[in-house]
Amino acid sequence: MTIRVLVVDDQAIVRAGFAAILDAEVDMTVVGEAADGDAAVSMAAELAPDLVLMDIRMPGMDGLTATRLITRHSGRSRVLVLTTFDLDAYVYDALRAGASGFLLKDSEPDDLLSAIRVVASGDGVLAPAVTRRLIAAFSQGAPVHAEAAGAVDCLTQREHEILILVATGLSNAEIGARLGLAVGTVKVHVSAVLSKLALRDRVQATIFAYESGLIRPSGTPTA
């Protein structure tokens, strides 16, 4: 299956560079290039790409607004945010708006390709340490969202436990080992958590866990 990618960046040379890397892969193809958020939203609606590689800071409509609109209205398109800074408030806002992860612009090509494949497969890029550090940093001191806290009540005790472990960065295999469950069983529970809470992926689940008060900014459960 070919992953169809829309590349969004206000610098033509950057777009061309990403396009060259992606088109060289047998399982990827660049279906379009956009120079700003307005074009990205229009092209995402028209082309329905599997993944949008999104720059955040652009003139006109920025990547944050474009991400929110694309994830809200182009249901099948997932967004992978590109940024220059690993601790960037804009990136955190983009994750909250529905992006499935982020990648630093100076990442190695293999890391970019791996991230695209992970996100396109339906999972989120919870970059070990970096994404969790970002989420923890920008949720520091933030008030608990009452709506999010109330939504936790729909989860079973096991689902509640698994959500916390997902938010601390454990993989399905690590969660299974921790709880004595088969990986397949963990996947079923994770899918149930995402479905019940209307979350797109593990990145969204991690943000939810912080905003609902299940996890402290230190990364530890709240009792």
PDB file of C-alpha atoms in Angstrom:
ATOM      1  CA  MET A   1       0.000   0.000   0.000  1.00  0.00           C
ATOM      2  CA  THR A   2       1.409   3.384  -1.036  1.00  0.00           C
ATOM      3  CA  ILE A   3       1.381   6.181   1.546  1.00  0.00           C
ATOM      4  CA  ARG A   4       0.108   9.353  -0.102  1.00  0.00           C
ATOM      5  CA  VAL A   5       1.758  12.454   1.398  1.00  0.00           C
ATOM      6  CA  LEU A   6       1.001  16.171   1.177  1.00  0.00           C
ATOM      7  CA  VAL A   7       4.081  18.290   1.965  1.00  0.00           C
ATOM      8  CA  VAL A   8       3.423  21.712   3.516  1.00  0.00           C
ATOM      9  CA  ASP A   9       6.212  24.283   3.993  1.00  0.00           C
ATOM     10  CA  ASP A  10       6.578  27.916   2.980  1.00  0.00           C
ATOM     11  CA  GLN A  11      10.095  27.345   1.619  1.00  0.00           C
ATOM     12  CA  ALA A  12      10.130  25.829  -1.868  1.00  0.00           C
ATOM     13  CA  ILE A  13      13.588  24.301  -1.449  1.00  0.00           C
ATOM     14  CA  VAL A  14      12.512  22.554   1.754  1.00  0.00           C
ATOM     15  CA  ARG A  15       9.397  21.158   0.075  1.00  0.00           C
ATOM     16  CA  ALA A  16      11.489  19.921  -2.836  1.00  0.00           C
ATOM     17  CA  GLY A  17      13.947  18.244  -0.476  1.00  0.00           C
ATOM     18  CA  PHE A  18      11.249  16.384   1.421  1.00  0.00           C
ATOM     19  CA  ALA A  19       9.495  15.422  -1.812  1.00  0.00           C
ATOM     20  CA  ALA A  20      12.720  13.966  -3.229  1.00  0.00           C
ATOM     21  CA  ILE A  21      13.303  11.856  -0.120  1.00  0.00           C
ATOM     22  CA  LEU A  22       9.724  10.557  -0.038  1.00  0.00           C
ATOM     23  CA  ASP A  23       9.342   9.859  -3.749  1.00  0.00           C
ATOM     24  CA  ALA A  24      12.500   7.726  -3.663  1.00  0.00           C
ATOM     25  CA  GLU A  25      10.652   5.229  -1.427  1.00  0.00           C
ATOM     26  CA  VAL A  26       8.648   2.454  -3.083  1.00  0.00           C
ATOM     27  CA  ASP A  27       5.826   2.748  -0.532  1.00  0.00           C
ATOM     28  CA  MET A  28       5.441   6.555  -0.598  1.00  0.00           C
ATOM     29  CA  THR A  29       4.355   9.173  -3.091  1.00  0.00           C
ATOM     30  CA  VAL A  30       3.991  12.940  -2.790  1.00  0.00           C
ATOM     31  CA  VAL A  31       0.520  13.856  -4.076  1.00  0.00           C
ATOM     32  CA  GLY A  32       0.892  17.610  -3.569  1.00  0.00           C
ATOM     33  CA  GLU A  33       2.891  20.489  -2.137  1.00  0.00           C
ATOM     34  CA  ALA A  34       1.475  23.528  -0.325  1.00  0.00           C
ATOM     35  CA  ALA A  35       3.213  26.757   0.675  1.00  0.00           C
ATOM     36  CA  ASP A  36       0.783  27.865   3.407  1.00  0.00           C
ATOM     37  CA  GLY A  37      -2.048  26.731   5.612  1.00  0.00           C
ATOM     38  CA  ASP A  38      -4.858  27.835   3.311  1.00  0.00           C
ATOM     39  CA  ALA A  39      -3.479  25.778   0.440  1.00  0.00           C
ATOM     40  CA  ALA A  40      -2.848  22.838   2.773  1.00  0.00           C
ATOM     41  CA  VAL A  41      -6.469  22.754   3.947  1.00  0.00           C
ATOM     42  CA  SER A  42      -7.823  22.990   0.398  1.00  0.00           C
ATOM     43  CA  MET A  43      -5.464  20.357  -0.963  1.00  0.00           C
ATOM     44  CA  ALA A  44      -6.107  17.992   1.944  1.00  0.00           C
ATOM     45  CA  ALA A  45      -9.840  18.195   1.251  1.00  0.00           C
ATOM     46  CA  GLU A  46      -9.317  17.641  -2.477  1.00  0.00           C
ATOM     47  CA  LEU A  47      -6.589  14.984  -2.401  1.00  0.00           C
ATOM     48  CA  ALA A  48      -7.391  13.165   0.879  1.00  0.00           C
ATOM     49  CA  PRO A  49      -3.729  12.272   1.550  1.00  0.00           C
ATOM     50  CA  ASP A  50      -2.906   9.601   4.093  1.00  0.00           C
ATOM     51  CA  LEU A  51      -0.493  11.985   5.794  1.00  0.00           C
ATOM     52  CA  VAL A  52       0.200  15.708   5.837  1.00  0.00           C
ATOM     53  CA  LEU A  53       3.794  16.712   6.601  1.00  0.00           C
ATOM     54  CA  MET A  54       3.097  20.101   8.180  1.00  0.00           C
ATOM     55  CA  ASP A  55       5.349  23.050   8.914  1.00  0.00           C
ATOM     56  CA  ILE A  56       4.012  25.194  11.777  1.00  0.00           C
ATOM     57  CA  ARG A  57       5.343  28.697  11.217  1.00  0.00           C
ATOM     58  CA  MET A  58       4.157  30.009   7.867  1.00  0.00           C
ATOM     59  CA  PRO A  59       2.769  33.349   6.631  1.00  0.00           C
ATOM     60  CA  GLY A  60      -1.003  33.595   6.305  1.00  0.00           C
ATOM     61  CA  MET A  61      -2.767  30.647   7.904  1.00  0.00           C
ATOM     62  CA  ASP A  62      -0.191  28.917  10.092  1.00  0.00           C
ATOM     63  CA  GLY A  63       0.267  25.187  10.480  1.00  0.00           C
ATOM     64  CA  LEU A  64      -1.548  25.115  13.812  1.00  0.00           C
ATOM     65  CA  THR A  65      -4.829  26.373  12.367  1.00  0.00           C
ATOM     66  CA  ALA A  66      -4.393  24.202   9.283  1.00  0.00           C
ATOM     67  CA  THR A  67      -3.797  21.133  11.459  1.00  0.00           C
ATOM     68  CA  ARG A  68      -6.969  21.776  13.435  1.00  0.00           C
ATOM     69  CA  LEU A  69      -9.058  22.177  10.277  1.00  0.00           C
ATOM     70  CA  ILE A  70      -7.559  19.166   8.511  1.00  0.00           C
ATOM     71  CA  THR A  71      -7.951  16.780  11.443  1.00  0.00           C
ATOM     72  CA  ARG A  72     -11.483  18.015  12.032  1.00  0.00           C
ATOM     73  CA  HIS A  73     -12.753  17.865   8.458  1.00  0.00           C
ATOM     74  CA  SER A  74     -10.435  15.507   6.564  1.00  0.00           C
ATOM     75  CA  GLY A  75     -10.975  12.436   8.702  1.00  0.00           C
ATOM     76  CA  ARG A  76      -8.581  10.043   6.973  1.00  0.00           C
ATOM     77  CA  SER A  77      -5.646  12.468   6.806  1.00  0.00           C
ATOM     78  CA  ARG A  78      -3.163  12.374   9.655  1.00  0.00           C
ATOM     79  CA  VAL A  79      -0.751  15.204  10.421  1.00  0.00           C
ATOM     80  CA  LEU A  80       2.939  14.956  11.262  1.00  0.00           C
ATOM     81  CA  VAL A  81       4.266  18.332  12.398  1.00  0.00           C
ATOM     82  CA  LEU A  82       7.723  19.619  11.482  1.00  0.00           C
ATOM     83  CA  THR A  83       9.481  22.069  13.763  1.00  0.00           C
ATOM     84  CA  THR A  84      12.882  23.600  14.417  1.00  0.00           C
ATOM     85  CA  PHE A  85      12.517  23.515  18.196  1.00  0.00           C
ATOM     86  CA  ASP A  86      11.754  20.464  20.317  1.00  0.00           C
ATOM     87  CA  LEU A  87      10.170  22.523  23.118  1.00  0.00           C
ATOM     88  CA  ASP A  88       7.797  24.747  21.192  1.00  0.00           C
ATOM     89  CA  ALA A  89       4.402  25.910  22.466  1.00  0.00           C
ATOM     90  CA  TYR A  90       3.143  25.838  18.894  1.00  0.00           C
ATOM     91  CA  VAL A  91       3.961  22.138  18.646  1.00  0.00           C
ATOM     92  CA  TYR A  92       2.097  21.351  21.843  1.00  0.00           C
ATOM     93  CA  ASP A  93      -0.910  23.272  20.539  1.00  0.00           C
ATOM     94  CA  ALA A  94      -0.660  21.366  17.252  1.00  0.00           C
ATOM     95  CA  LEU A  95      -0.715  18.053  19.116  1.00  0.00           C
ATOM     96  CA  ARG A  96      -3.773  19.223  21.024  1.00  0.00           C
ATOM     97  CA  ALA A  97      -5.340  20.252  17.713  1.00  0.00           C
ATOM     98  CA  GLY A  98      -5.075  16.699  16.418  1.00  0.00           C
ATOM     99  CA  ALA A  99      -1.563  16.182  15.055  1.00  0.00           C
ATOM    100  CA  SER A 100      -0.303  12.628  15.507  1.00  0.00           C
ATOM    101  CA  GLY A 101       3.236  13.610  16.378  1.00  0.00           C
ATOM    102  CA  PHE A 102       6.107  15.897  15.494  1.00  0.00           C
ATOM    103  CA  LEU A 103       9.581  15.679  14.088  1.00  0.00           C
ATOM    104  CA  LEU A 104      12.522  18.053  14.217  1.00  0.00           C
ATOM    105  CA  LYS A 105      13.513  19.478  10.822  1.00  0.00           C
ATOM    106  CA  ASP A 106      17.109  18.393  11.326  1.00  0.00           C
ATOM    107  CA  SER A 107      16.102  14.742  11.829  1.00  0.00           C
ATOM    108  CA  GLU A 108      17.820  12.098   9.740  1.00  0.00           C
ATOM    109  CA  PRO A 109      15.965  10.992   6.572  1.00  0.00           C
ATOM    110  CA  ASP A 110      15.501   7.495   7.997  1.00  0.00           C
ATOM    111  CA  ASP A 111      13.801   8.970  11.086  1.00  0.00           C
ATOM    112  CA  LEU A 112      11.483  10.998   8.852  1.00  0.00           C
ATOM    113  CA  LEU A 113      10.534   7.957   6.790  1.00  0.00           C
ATOM    114  CA  SER A 114      10.003   5.844   9.890  1.00  0.00           C
ATOM    115  CA  ALA A 115       7.789   8.509  11.469  1.00  0.00           C
ATOM    116  CA  ILE A 116       5.675   8.781   8.322  1.00  0.00           C
ATOM    117  CA  ARG A 117       5.141   5.025   8.220  1.00  0.00           C
ATOM    118  CA  VAL A 118       4.201   4.888  11.901  1.00  0.00           C
ATOM    119  CA  VAL A 119       1.701   7.742  11.675  1.00  0.00           C
ATOM    120  CA  ALA A 120       0.215   6.509   8.388  1.00  0.00           C
ATOM    121  CA  SER A 121      -0.338   3.086   9.944  1.00  0.00           C
ATOM    122  CA  GLY A 122      -2.665   4.685  12.461  1.00  0.00           C
ATOM    123  CA  ASP A 123      -0.378   5.136  15.432  1.00  0.00           C
ATOM    124  CA  GLY A 124       1.162   8.298  16.821  1.00  0.00           C
ATOM    125  CA  VAL A 125       4.793   9.257  17.000  1.00  0.00           C
ATOM    126  CA  LEU A 126       5.375   9.556  20.717  1.00  0.00           C
ATOM    127  CA  ALA A 127       9.052  10.317  20.272  1.00  0.00           C
ATOM    128  CA  PRO A 128      10.663   8.816  23.349  1.00  0.00           C
ATOM    129  CA  ALA A 129      11.449  11.558  25.856  1.00  0.00           C
ATOM    130  CA  VAL A 130      10.980  14.496  23.491  1.00  0.00           C
ATOM    131  CA  THR A 131       7.208  14.420  22.945  1.00  0.00           C
ATOM    132  CA  ARG A 132       6.507  13.398  26.523  1.00  0.00           C
ATOM    133  CA  ARG A 133       8.821  16.164  27.765  1.00  0.00           C
ATOM    134  CA  LEU A 134       6.999  18.662  25.580  1.00  0.00           C
ATOM    135  CA  ILE A 135       3.581  17.555  26.816  1.00  0.00           C
ATOM    136  CA  ALA A 136       4.710  17.606  30.440  1.00  0.00           C
ATOM    137  CA  ALA A 137       6.334  21.035  30.056  1.00  0.00           C
ATOM    138  CA  PHE A 138       3.301  22.744  28.597  1.00  0.00           C
ATOM    139  CA  SER A 139       0.793  21.035  30.865  1.00  0.00           C
ATOM    140  CA  GLN A 140       2.781  22.193  33.926  1.00  0.00           C
ATOM    141  CA  GLY A 141       0.448  24.213  36.083  1.00  0.00           C
ATOM    142  CA  ALA A 142      -2.422  23.911  33.607  1.00  0.00           C
ATOM    143  CA  PRO A 143      -5.820  23.408  35.221  1.00  0.00           C
ATOM    144  CA  VAL A 144      -7.465  19.999  34.957  1.00  0.00           C
ATOM    145  CA  HIS A 145     -10.127  20.022  32.248  1.00  0.00           C
ATOM    146  CA  ALA A 146     -13.385  19.057  33.926  1.00  0.00           C
ATOM    147  CA  GLU A 147     -14.791  17.562  30.727  1.00  0.00           C
ATOM    148  CA  ALA A 148     -11.722  15.376  30.251  1.00  0.00           C
ATOM    149  CA  ALA A 149     -11.705  14.343  33.903  1.00  0.00           C
ATOM    150  CA  GLY A 150     -15.350  13.324  33.686  1.00  0.00           C
ATOM    151  CA  ALA A 151     -14.810  11.320  30.510  1.00  0.00           C
ATOM    152  CA  VAL A 152     -12.477   8.957  32.365  1.00  0.00           C
ATOM    153  CA  ASP A 153     -15.506   7.480  34.127  1.00  0.00           C
ATOM    154  CA  CYS A 154     -16.506   5.623  30.955  1.00  0.00           C
ATOM    155  CA  LEU A 155     -13.374   3.459  31.155  1.00  0.00           C
ATOM    156  CA  THR A 156     -13.135   0.117  32.913  1.00  0.00           C
ATOM    157  CA  GLN A 157     -10.530  -0.297  35.629  1.00  0.00           C
ATOM    158  CA  ARG A 158      -8.235  -2.153  33.215  1.00  0.00           C
ATOM    159  CA  GLU A 159      -8.653   0.500  30.494  1.00  0.00           C
ATOM    160  CA  HIS A 160      -7.927   3.209  33.045  1.00  0.00           C
ATOM    161  CA  GLU A 161      -4.729   1.395  34.024  1.00  0.00           C
ATOM    162  CA  ILE A 162      -3.647   0.944  30.414  1.00  0.00           C
ATOM    163  CA  LEU A 163      -4.305   4.605  29.576  1.00  0.00           C
ATOM    164  CA  ILE A 164      -1.907   5.628  32.344  1.00  0.00           C
ATOM    165  CA  LEU A 165       0.770   3.252  31.059  1.00  0.00           C
ATOM    166  CA  VAL A 166       0.329   4.499  27.490  1.00  0.00           C
ATOM    167  CA  ALA A 167       0.731   8.061  28.765  1.00  0.00           C
ATOM    168  CA  THR A 168       3.971   7.185  30.546  1.00  0.00           C
ATOM    169  CA  GLY A 169       5.369   6.081  27.175  1.00  0.00           C
ATOM    170  CA  LEU A 170       5.239   2.287  27.386  1.00  0.00           C
ATOM    171  CA  SER A 171       4.766   0.255  24.204  1.00  0.00           C
ATOM    172  CA  ASN A 172       2.114  -2.450  23.920  1.00  0.00           C
ATOM    173  CA  ALA A 173       4.760  -5.104  24.554  1.00  0.00           C
ATOM    174  CA  GLU A 174       6.004  -3.277  27.659  1.00  0.00           C
ATOM    175  CA  ILE A 175       2.449  -2.822  28.944  1.00  0.00           C
ATOM    176  CA  GLY A 176       1.779  -6.515  28.378  1.00  0.00           C
ATOM    177  CA  ALA A 177       4.889  -7.478  30.316  1.00  0.00           C
ATOM    178  CA  ARG A 178       3.961  -5.096  33.140  1.00  0.00           C
ATOM    179  CA  LEU A 179       0.380  -6.417  33.445  1.00  0.00           C
ATOM    180  CA  GLY A 180       0.910 -10.029  32.421  1.00  0.00           C
ATOM    181  CA  LEU A 181      -1.205  -9.644  29.261  1.00  0.00           C
ATOM    182  CA  ALA A 182      -0.688 -10.782  25.679  1.00  0.00           C
ATOM    183  CA  VAL A 183       0.254  -7.994  23.257  1.00  0.00           C
ATOM    184  CA  GLY A 184      -2.924  -8.678  21.285  1.00  0.00           C
ATOM    185  CA  THR A 185      -5.011  -8.172  24.416  1.00  0.00           C
ATOM    186  CA  VAL A 186      -3.249  -4.893  25.133  1.00  0.00           C
ATOM    187  CA  LYS A 187      -3.990  -3.707  21.576  1.00  0.00           C
ATOM    188  CA  VAL A 188      -7.678  -4.453  22.087  1.00  0.00           C
ATOM    189  CA  HIS A 189      -7.715  -2.449  25.324  1.00  0.00           C
ATOM    190  CA  VAL A 190      -5.822   0.477  23.763  1.00  0.00           C
ATOM    191  CA  SER A 191      -8.275   0.536  20.848  1.00  0.00           C
ATOM    192  CA  ALA A 192     -11.186   0.535  23.295  1.00  0.00           C
ATOM    193  CA  VAL A 193      -9.688   3.471  25.218  1.00  0.00           C
ATOM    194  CA  LEU A 194      -9.170   5.501  22.040  1.00  0.00           C
ATOM    195  CA  SER A 195     -12.687   4.705  20.819  1.00  0.00           C
ATOM    196  CA  LYS A 196     -14.436   5.517  24.097  1.00  0.00           C
ATOM    197  CA  LEU A 197     -12.585   8.808  24.505  1.00  0.00           C
ATOM    198  CA  ALA A 198     -12.777   9.727  20.774  1.00  0.00           C
ATOM    199  CA  LEU A 199      -8.980  10.018  20.548  1.00  0.00           C
ATOM    200  CA  ARG A 200      -6.972   9.532  17.357  1.00  0.00           C
ATOM    201  CA  ASP A 201      -3.865   7.804  18.713  1.00  0.00           C
ATOM    202  CA  ARG A 202      -1.424   7.390  21.595  1.00  0.00           C
ATOM    203  CA  VAL A 203      -0.225  10.987  21.381  1.00  0.00           C
ATOM    204  CA  GLN A 204      -3.774  12.225  21.895  1.00  0.00           C
ATOM    205  CA  ALA A 205      -4.203   9.699  24.710  1.00  0.00           C
ATOM    206  CA  THR A 206      -1.101  11.054  26.444  1.00  0.00           C
ATOM    207  CA  ILE A 207      -2.336  14.641  26.232  1.00  0.00           C
ATOM    208  CA  PHE A 208      -5.741  13.525  27.527  1.00  0.00           C
ATOM    209  CA  ALA A 209      -4.119  11.773  30.511  1.00  0.00           C
ATOM    210  CA  TYR A 210      -2.341  14.985  31.515  1.00  0.00           C
ATOM    211  CA  GLU A 211      -5.346  17.249  30.939  1.00  0.00           C
ATOM    212  CA  SER A 212      -7.712  14.949  32.811  1.00  0.00           C
ATOM    213  CA  GLY A 213      -5.395  14.901  35.828  1.00  0.00           C
ATOM    214  CA  LEU A 214      -4.519  11.189  35.545  1.00  0.00           C
ATOM    215  CA  ILE A 215      -0.826  12.014  35.109  1.00  0.00           C
ATOM    216  CA  ARG A 216       1.181  14.733  36.820  1.00  0.00           C
ATOM    217  CA  PRO A 217       3.626  16.836  34.757  1.00  0.00           C
ATOM    218  CA  SER A 218       6.355  14.752  36.392  1.00  0.00           C
ATOM    219  CA  GLY A 219       4.997  11.784  34.452  1.00  0.00           C
ATOM    220  CA  THR A 220       3.706   9.940  37.501  1.00  0.00           C
ATOM    221  CA  PRO A 221       0.099   8.773  38.040  1.00  0.00           C
ATOM    222  CA  THR A 222      -2.023  10.779  40.436  1.00  0.00           C
ATOM    223  CA  ALA A 223      -2.946   8.005  42.900  1.00  0.00           C
TER     224      ALA A 223
END
